mmCIF file of C-alpha atoms in Angstrom:
data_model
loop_
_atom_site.group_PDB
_atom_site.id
_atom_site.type_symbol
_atom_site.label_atom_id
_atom_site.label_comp_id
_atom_site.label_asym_id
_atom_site.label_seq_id
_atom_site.Cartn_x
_atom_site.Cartn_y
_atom_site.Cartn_z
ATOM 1 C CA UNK A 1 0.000 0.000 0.000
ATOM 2 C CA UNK A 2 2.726 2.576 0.670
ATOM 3 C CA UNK A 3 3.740 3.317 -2.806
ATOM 4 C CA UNK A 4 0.377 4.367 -3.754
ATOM 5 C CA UNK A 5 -0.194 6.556 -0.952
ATOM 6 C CA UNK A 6 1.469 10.092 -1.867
ATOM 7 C CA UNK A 7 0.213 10.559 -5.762
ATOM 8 C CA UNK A 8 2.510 9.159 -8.522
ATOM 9 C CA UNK A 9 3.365 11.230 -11.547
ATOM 10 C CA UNK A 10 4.901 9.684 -14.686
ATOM 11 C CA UNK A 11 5.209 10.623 -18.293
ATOM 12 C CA UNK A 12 4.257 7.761 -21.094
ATOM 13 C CA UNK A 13 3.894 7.014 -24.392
ATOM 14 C CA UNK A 14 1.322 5.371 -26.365
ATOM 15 C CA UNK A 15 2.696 2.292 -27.791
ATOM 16 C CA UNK A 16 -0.508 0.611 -29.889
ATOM 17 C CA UNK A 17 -0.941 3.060 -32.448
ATOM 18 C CA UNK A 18 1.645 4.468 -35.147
ATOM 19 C CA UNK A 19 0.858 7.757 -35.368
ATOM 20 C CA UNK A 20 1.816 10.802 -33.650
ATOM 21 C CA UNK A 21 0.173 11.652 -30.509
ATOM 22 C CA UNK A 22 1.152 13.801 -27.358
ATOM 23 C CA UNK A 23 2.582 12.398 -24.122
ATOM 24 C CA UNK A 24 0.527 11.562 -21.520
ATOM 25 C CA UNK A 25 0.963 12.583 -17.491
ATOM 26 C CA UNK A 26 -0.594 9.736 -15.679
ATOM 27 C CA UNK A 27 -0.787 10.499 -11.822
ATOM 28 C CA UNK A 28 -1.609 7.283 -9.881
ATOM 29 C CA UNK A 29 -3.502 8.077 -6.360
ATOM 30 C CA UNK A 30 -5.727 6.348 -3.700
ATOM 31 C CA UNK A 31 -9.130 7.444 -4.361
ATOM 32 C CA UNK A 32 -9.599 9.121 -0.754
ATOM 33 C CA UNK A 33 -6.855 11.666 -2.606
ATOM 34 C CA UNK A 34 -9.524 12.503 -5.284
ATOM 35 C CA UNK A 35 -11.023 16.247 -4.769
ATOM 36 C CA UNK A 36 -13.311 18.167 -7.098
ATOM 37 C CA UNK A 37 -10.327 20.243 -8.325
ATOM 38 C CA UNK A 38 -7.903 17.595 -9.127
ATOM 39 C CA UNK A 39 -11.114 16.461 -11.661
ATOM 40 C CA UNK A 40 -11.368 18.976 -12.718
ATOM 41 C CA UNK A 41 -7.909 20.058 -13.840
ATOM 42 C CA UNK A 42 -7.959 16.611 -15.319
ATOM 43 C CA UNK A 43 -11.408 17.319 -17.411
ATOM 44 C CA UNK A 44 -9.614 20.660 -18.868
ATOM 45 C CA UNK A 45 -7.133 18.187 -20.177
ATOM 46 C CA UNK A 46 -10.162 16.844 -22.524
ATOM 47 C CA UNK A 47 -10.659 18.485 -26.085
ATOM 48 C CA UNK A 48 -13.296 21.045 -25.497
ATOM 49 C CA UNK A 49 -15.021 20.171 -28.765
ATOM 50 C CA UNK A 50 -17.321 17.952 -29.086
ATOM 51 C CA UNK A 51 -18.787 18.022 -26.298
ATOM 52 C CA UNK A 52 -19.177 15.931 -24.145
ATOM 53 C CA UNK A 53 -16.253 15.011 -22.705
ATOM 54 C CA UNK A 54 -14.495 12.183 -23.703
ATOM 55 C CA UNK A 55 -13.025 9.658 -21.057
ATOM 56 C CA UNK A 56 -11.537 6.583 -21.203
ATOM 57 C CA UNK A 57 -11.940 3.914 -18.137
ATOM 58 C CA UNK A 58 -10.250 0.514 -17.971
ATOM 59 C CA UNK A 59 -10.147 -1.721 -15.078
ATOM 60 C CA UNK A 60 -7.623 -3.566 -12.566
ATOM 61 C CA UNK A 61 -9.202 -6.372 -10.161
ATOM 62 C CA UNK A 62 -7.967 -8.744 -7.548
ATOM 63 C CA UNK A 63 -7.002 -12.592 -8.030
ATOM 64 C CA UNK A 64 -10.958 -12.781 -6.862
ATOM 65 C CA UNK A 65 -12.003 -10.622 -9.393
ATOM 66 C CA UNK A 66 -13.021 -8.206 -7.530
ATOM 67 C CA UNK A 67 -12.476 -4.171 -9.186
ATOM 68 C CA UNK A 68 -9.669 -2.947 -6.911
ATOM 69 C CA UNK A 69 -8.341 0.416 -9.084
ATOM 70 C CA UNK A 70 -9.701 2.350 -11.986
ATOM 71 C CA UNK A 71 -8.009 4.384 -14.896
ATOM 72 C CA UNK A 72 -9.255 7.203 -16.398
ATOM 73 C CA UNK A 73 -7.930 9.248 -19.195
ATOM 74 C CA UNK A 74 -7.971 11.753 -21.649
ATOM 75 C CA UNK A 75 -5.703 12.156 -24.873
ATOM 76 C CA UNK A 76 -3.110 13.572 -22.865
ATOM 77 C CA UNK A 77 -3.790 13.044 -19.103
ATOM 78 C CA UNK A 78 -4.278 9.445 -17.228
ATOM 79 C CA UNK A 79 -5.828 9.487 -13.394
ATOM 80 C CA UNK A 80 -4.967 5.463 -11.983
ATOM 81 C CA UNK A 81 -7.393 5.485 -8.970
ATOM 82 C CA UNK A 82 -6.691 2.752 -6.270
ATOM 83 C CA UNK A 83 -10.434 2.295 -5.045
ATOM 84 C CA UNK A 84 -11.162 2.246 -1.427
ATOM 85 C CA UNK A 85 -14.266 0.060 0.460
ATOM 86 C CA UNK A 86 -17.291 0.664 -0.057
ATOM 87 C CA UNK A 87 -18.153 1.583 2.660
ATOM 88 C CA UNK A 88 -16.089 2.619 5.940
ATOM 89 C CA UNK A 89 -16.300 1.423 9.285
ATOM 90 C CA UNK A 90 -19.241 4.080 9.613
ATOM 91 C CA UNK A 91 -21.033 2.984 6.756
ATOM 92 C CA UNK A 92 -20.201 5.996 5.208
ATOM 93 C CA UNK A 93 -18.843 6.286 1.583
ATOM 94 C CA UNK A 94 -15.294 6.600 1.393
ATOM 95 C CA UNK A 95 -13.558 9.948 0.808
ATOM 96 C CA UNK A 96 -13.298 10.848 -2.604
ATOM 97 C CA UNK A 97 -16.182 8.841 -3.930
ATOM 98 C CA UNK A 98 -18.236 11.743 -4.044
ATOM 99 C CA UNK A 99 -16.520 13.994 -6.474
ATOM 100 C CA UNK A 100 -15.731 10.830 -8.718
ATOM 101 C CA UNK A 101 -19.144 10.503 -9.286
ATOM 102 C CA UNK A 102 -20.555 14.201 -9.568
ATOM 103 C CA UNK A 103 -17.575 15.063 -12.023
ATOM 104 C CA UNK A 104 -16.871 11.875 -13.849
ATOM 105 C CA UNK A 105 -19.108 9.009 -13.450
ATOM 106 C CA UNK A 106 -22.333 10.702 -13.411
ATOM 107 C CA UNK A 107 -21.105 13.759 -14.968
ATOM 108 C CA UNK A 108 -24.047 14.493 -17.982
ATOM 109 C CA UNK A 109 -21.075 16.331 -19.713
ATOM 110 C CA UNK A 110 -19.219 13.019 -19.844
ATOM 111 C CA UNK A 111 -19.136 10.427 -21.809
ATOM 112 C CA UNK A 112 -17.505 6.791 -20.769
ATOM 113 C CA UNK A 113 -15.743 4.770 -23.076
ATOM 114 C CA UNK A 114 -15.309 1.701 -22.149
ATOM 115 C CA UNK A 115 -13.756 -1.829 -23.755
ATOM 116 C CA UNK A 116 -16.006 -4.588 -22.419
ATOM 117 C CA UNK A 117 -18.355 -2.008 -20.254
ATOM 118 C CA UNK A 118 -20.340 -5.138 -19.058
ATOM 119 C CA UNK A 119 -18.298 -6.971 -16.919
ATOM 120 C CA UNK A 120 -17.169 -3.249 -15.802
ATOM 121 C CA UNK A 121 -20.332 -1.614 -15.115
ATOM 122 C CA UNK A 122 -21.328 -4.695 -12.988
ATOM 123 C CA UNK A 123 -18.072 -4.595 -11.239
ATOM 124 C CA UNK A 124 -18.150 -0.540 -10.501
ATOM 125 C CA UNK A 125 -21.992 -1.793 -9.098
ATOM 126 C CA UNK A 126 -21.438 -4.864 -7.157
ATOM 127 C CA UNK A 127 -17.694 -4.043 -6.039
ATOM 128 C CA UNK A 128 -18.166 -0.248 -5.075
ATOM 129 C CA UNK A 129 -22.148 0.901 -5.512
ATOM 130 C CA UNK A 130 -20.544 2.794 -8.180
ATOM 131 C CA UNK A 131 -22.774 4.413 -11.000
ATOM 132 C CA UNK A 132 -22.456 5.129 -14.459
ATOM 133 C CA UNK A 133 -24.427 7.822 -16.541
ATOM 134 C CA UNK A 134 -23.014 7.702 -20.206
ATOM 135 C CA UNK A 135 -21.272 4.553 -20.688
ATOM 136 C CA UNK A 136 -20.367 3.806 -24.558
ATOM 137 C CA UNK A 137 -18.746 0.031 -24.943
ATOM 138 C CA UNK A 138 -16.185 0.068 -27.691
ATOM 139 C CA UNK A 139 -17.036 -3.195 -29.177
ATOM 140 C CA UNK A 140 -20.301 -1.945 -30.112
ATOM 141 C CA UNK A 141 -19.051 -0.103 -33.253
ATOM 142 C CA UNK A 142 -18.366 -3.416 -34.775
ATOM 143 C CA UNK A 143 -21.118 -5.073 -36.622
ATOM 144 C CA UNK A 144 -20.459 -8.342 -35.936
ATOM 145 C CA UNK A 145 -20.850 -7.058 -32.104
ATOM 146 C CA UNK A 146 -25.060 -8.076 -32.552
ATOM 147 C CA UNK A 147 -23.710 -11.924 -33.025
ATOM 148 C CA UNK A 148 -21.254 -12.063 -29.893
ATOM 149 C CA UNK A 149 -17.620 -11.712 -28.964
ATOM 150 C CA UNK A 150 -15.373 -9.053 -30.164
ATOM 151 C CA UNK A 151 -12.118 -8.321 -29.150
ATOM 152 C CA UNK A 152 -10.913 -5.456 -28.417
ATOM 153 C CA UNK A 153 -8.222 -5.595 -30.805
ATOM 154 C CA UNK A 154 -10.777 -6.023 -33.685
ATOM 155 C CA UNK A 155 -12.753 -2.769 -32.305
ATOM 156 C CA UNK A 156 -9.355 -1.162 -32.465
ATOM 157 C CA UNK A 157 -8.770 -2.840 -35.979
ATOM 158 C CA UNK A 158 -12.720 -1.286 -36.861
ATOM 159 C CA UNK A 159 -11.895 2.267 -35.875
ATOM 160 C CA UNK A 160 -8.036 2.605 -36.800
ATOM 161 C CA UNK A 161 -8.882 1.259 -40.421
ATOM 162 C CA UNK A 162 -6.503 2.186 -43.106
ATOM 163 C CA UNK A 163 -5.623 5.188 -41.652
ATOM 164 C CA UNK A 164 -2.297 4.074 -39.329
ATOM 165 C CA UNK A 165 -0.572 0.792 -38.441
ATOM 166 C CA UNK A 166 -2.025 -0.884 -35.625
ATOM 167 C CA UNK A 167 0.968 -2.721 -33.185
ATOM 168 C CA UNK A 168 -1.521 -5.747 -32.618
ATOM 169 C CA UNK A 169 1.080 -7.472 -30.458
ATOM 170 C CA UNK A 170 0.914 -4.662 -27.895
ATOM 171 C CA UNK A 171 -2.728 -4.468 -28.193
ATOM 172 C CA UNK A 172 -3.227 -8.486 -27.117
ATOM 173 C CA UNK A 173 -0.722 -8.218 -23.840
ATOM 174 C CA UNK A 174 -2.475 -5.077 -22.776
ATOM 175 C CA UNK A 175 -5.601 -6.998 -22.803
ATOM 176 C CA UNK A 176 -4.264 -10.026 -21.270
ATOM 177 C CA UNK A 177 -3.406 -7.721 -17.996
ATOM 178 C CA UNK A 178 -6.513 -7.533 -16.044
ATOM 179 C CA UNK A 179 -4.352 -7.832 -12.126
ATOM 180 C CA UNK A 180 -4.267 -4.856 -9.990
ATOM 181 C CA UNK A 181 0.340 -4.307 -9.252
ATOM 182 C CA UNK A 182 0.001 -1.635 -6.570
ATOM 183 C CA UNK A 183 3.978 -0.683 -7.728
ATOM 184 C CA UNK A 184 3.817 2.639 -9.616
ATOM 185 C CA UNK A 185 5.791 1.533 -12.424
ATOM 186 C CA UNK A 186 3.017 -1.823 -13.414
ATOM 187 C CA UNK A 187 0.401 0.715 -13.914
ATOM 188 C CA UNK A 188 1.863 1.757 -17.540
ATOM 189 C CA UNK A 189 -0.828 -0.691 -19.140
ATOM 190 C CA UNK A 190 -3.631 0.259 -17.318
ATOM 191 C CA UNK A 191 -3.330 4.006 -18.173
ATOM 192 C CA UNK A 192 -2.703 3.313 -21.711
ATOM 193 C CA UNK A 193 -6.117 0.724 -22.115
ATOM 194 C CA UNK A 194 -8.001 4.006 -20.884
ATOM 195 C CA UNK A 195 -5.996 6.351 -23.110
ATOM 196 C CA UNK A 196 -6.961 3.949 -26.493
ATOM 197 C CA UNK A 197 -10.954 4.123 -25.160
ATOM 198 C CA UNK A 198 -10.725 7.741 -25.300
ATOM 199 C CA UNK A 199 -8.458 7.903 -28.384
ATOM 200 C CA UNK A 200 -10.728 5.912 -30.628
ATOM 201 C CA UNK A 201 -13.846 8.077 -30.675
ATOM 202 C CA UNK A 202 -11.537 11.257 -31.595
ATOM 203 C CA UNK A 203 -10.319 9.147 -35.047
ATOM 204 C CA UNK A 204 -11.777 11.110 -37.695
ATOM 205 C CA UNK A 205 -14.677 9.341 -39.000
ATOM 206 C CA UNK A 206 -15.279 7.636 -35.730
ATOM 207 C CA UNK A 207 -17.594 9.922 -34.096
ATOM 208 C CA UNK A 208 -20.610 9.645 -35.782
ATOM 209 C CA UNK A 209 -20.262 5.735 -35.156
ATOM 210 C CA UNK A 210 -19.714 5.805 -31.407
ATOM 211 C CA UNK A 211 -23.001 7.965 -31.876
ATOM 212 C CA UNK A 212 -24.901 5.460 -32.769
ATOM 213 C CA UNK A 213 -23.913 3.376 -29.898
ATOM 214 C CA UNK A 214 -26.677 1.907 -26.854
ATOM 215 C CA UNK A 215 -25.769 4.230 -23.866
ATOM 216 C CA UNK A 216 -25.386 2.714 -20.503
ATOM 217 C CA UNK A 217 -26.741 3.594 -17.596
ATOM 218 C CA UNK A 218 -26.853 2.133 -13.986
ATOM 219 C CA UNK A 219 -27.259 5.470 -12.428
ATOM 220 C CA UNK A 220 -30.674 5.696 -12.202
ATOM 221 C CA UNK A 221 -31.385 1.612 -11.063
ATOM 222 C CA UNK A 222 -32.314 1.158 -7.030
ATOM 223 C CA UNK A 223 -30.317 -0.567 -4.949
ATOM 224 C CA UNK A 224 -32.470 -3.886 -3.968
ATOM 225 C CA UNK A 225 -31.887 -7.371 -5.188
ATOM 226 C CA UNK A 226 -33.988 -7.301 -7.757
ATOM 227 C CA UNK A 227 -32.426 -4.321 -9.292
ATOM 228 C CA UNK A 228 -29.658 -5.443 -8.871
ATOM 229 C CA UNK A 229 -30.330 -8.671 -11.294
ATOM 230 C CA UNK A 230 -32.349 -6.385 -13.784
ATOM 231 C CA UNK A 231 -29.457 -4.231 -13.560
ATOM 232 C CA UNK A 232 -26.814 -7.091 -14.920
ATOM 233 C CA UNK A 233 -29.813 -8.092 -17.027
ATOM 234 C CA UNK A 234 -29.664 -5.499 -19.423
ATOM 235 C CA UNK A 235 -25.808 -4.348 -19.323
ATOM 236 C CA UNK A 236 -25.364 -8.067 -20.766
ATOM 237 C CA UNK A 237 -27.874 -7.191 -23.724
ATOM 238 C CA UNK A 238 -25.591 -4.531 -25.591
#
């Protein structure tokens, strides 16, 4: 725990695309560490046009697959949030869960992008009680997405078309790294799997597509069991 208790700056470098793109400051934090104007420096990192915002969230979770940490980016910013209980000893919601939903989560002026927003939309839920508003799943741009599985190299493959090569090879590990490190220096992937969500939608072209996407929202779903099921009910029919 002690390396991710004082915030964590580092400078990277998108490796999965070939094409020029700006470095990107990824700050890794505990989530109690999250205020309103850390988000919102972080959301004036986010092209101001179109709106809404763009953000990119990818996942880390436990050897029980349980969501343990969060990344959230922009094209040239990365936030990797270590996410506390939910709840405290008091019952009370931990600190900083607050202003991550009111400025990102549930933000109307955001939109999430999101590779494989099922299982993550269920895990923000079940893991942490936390809500989406605008949730777009990547894979969904694909047409064969209506007859099952997609990778998320093949969404990349869909949006990137002809336009730049595509390092598949770096794409596939990426992927293949779902466990939470809490060292600093293992959180490279995670930060760069949110960076390519919110990269994707900005690909000329690509904008009108993600348009057309089924938005997802578990914001405004109850919190008794049989929400709970209808909730995971209809995130698994996108």
């Amino acid at each position: 725990m002690a390396p991710a208790q004082a915030p964590q700056i580092r400078t990277l470098y998108q490796n999965f695309i070939d094409t020029n793109s700006p470095p990107i400051r990824q700050q890794t934090l505990l989530e109690a560490k999250l205020t309103e104007e850390l988000l919102d420096d972080f959301l004036r990192s986010a092209p101001m046009f179109p709106n809404p915002i763009r953000v990119g969230l990818s996942p880390a979770y436990n050897e029980k697959d349980q969501l343990v940490a969060i990344a959230l980016a922009t094209e040239s910013k990365a936030l990797v949030i270590q996410l506390g209980l939910r709840k405290d000893k008091k019952g009370s919601l931990p600190k900083g869960r607050e202003p991550l939903l009111t400025k990102i989560l549930c933000n109307p002026d955001c939109m999430l992008y999101v590779f494989g927003i099922a299982q993550v939309a269920l895990s923000l839920y079940l893991d942490h009680d936390l809500r989406i508003l605008n949730g777009v799943n990547i894979e969904s741009i694909c047409p064969e997405s209506q007859d099952g599985f997609v990778s998320p190299l093949a969404a990349v493959k869909f949006a990137v078309g002809d336009q730049w090569p595509i390092h598949e090879d770096n794409v596939k590990a990426a992927f293949q790294d779902k466990l939470w490190d809490p060292k600093p220096a293992k959180h490279t992937s995670l930060a760069l799997k949110a960076w390519l969500a919110a990269f994707l939608p900005a690909i000329p072209g690509q904008e009108e597509q993600f348009n057309t996407v089924r938005r997802v929202n578990t914001k405004d779903q109850s919190s008794s069991v049989s929400e709970r099921d209808e909730i995971e009910i209809s995130i698994n029919t996108i």
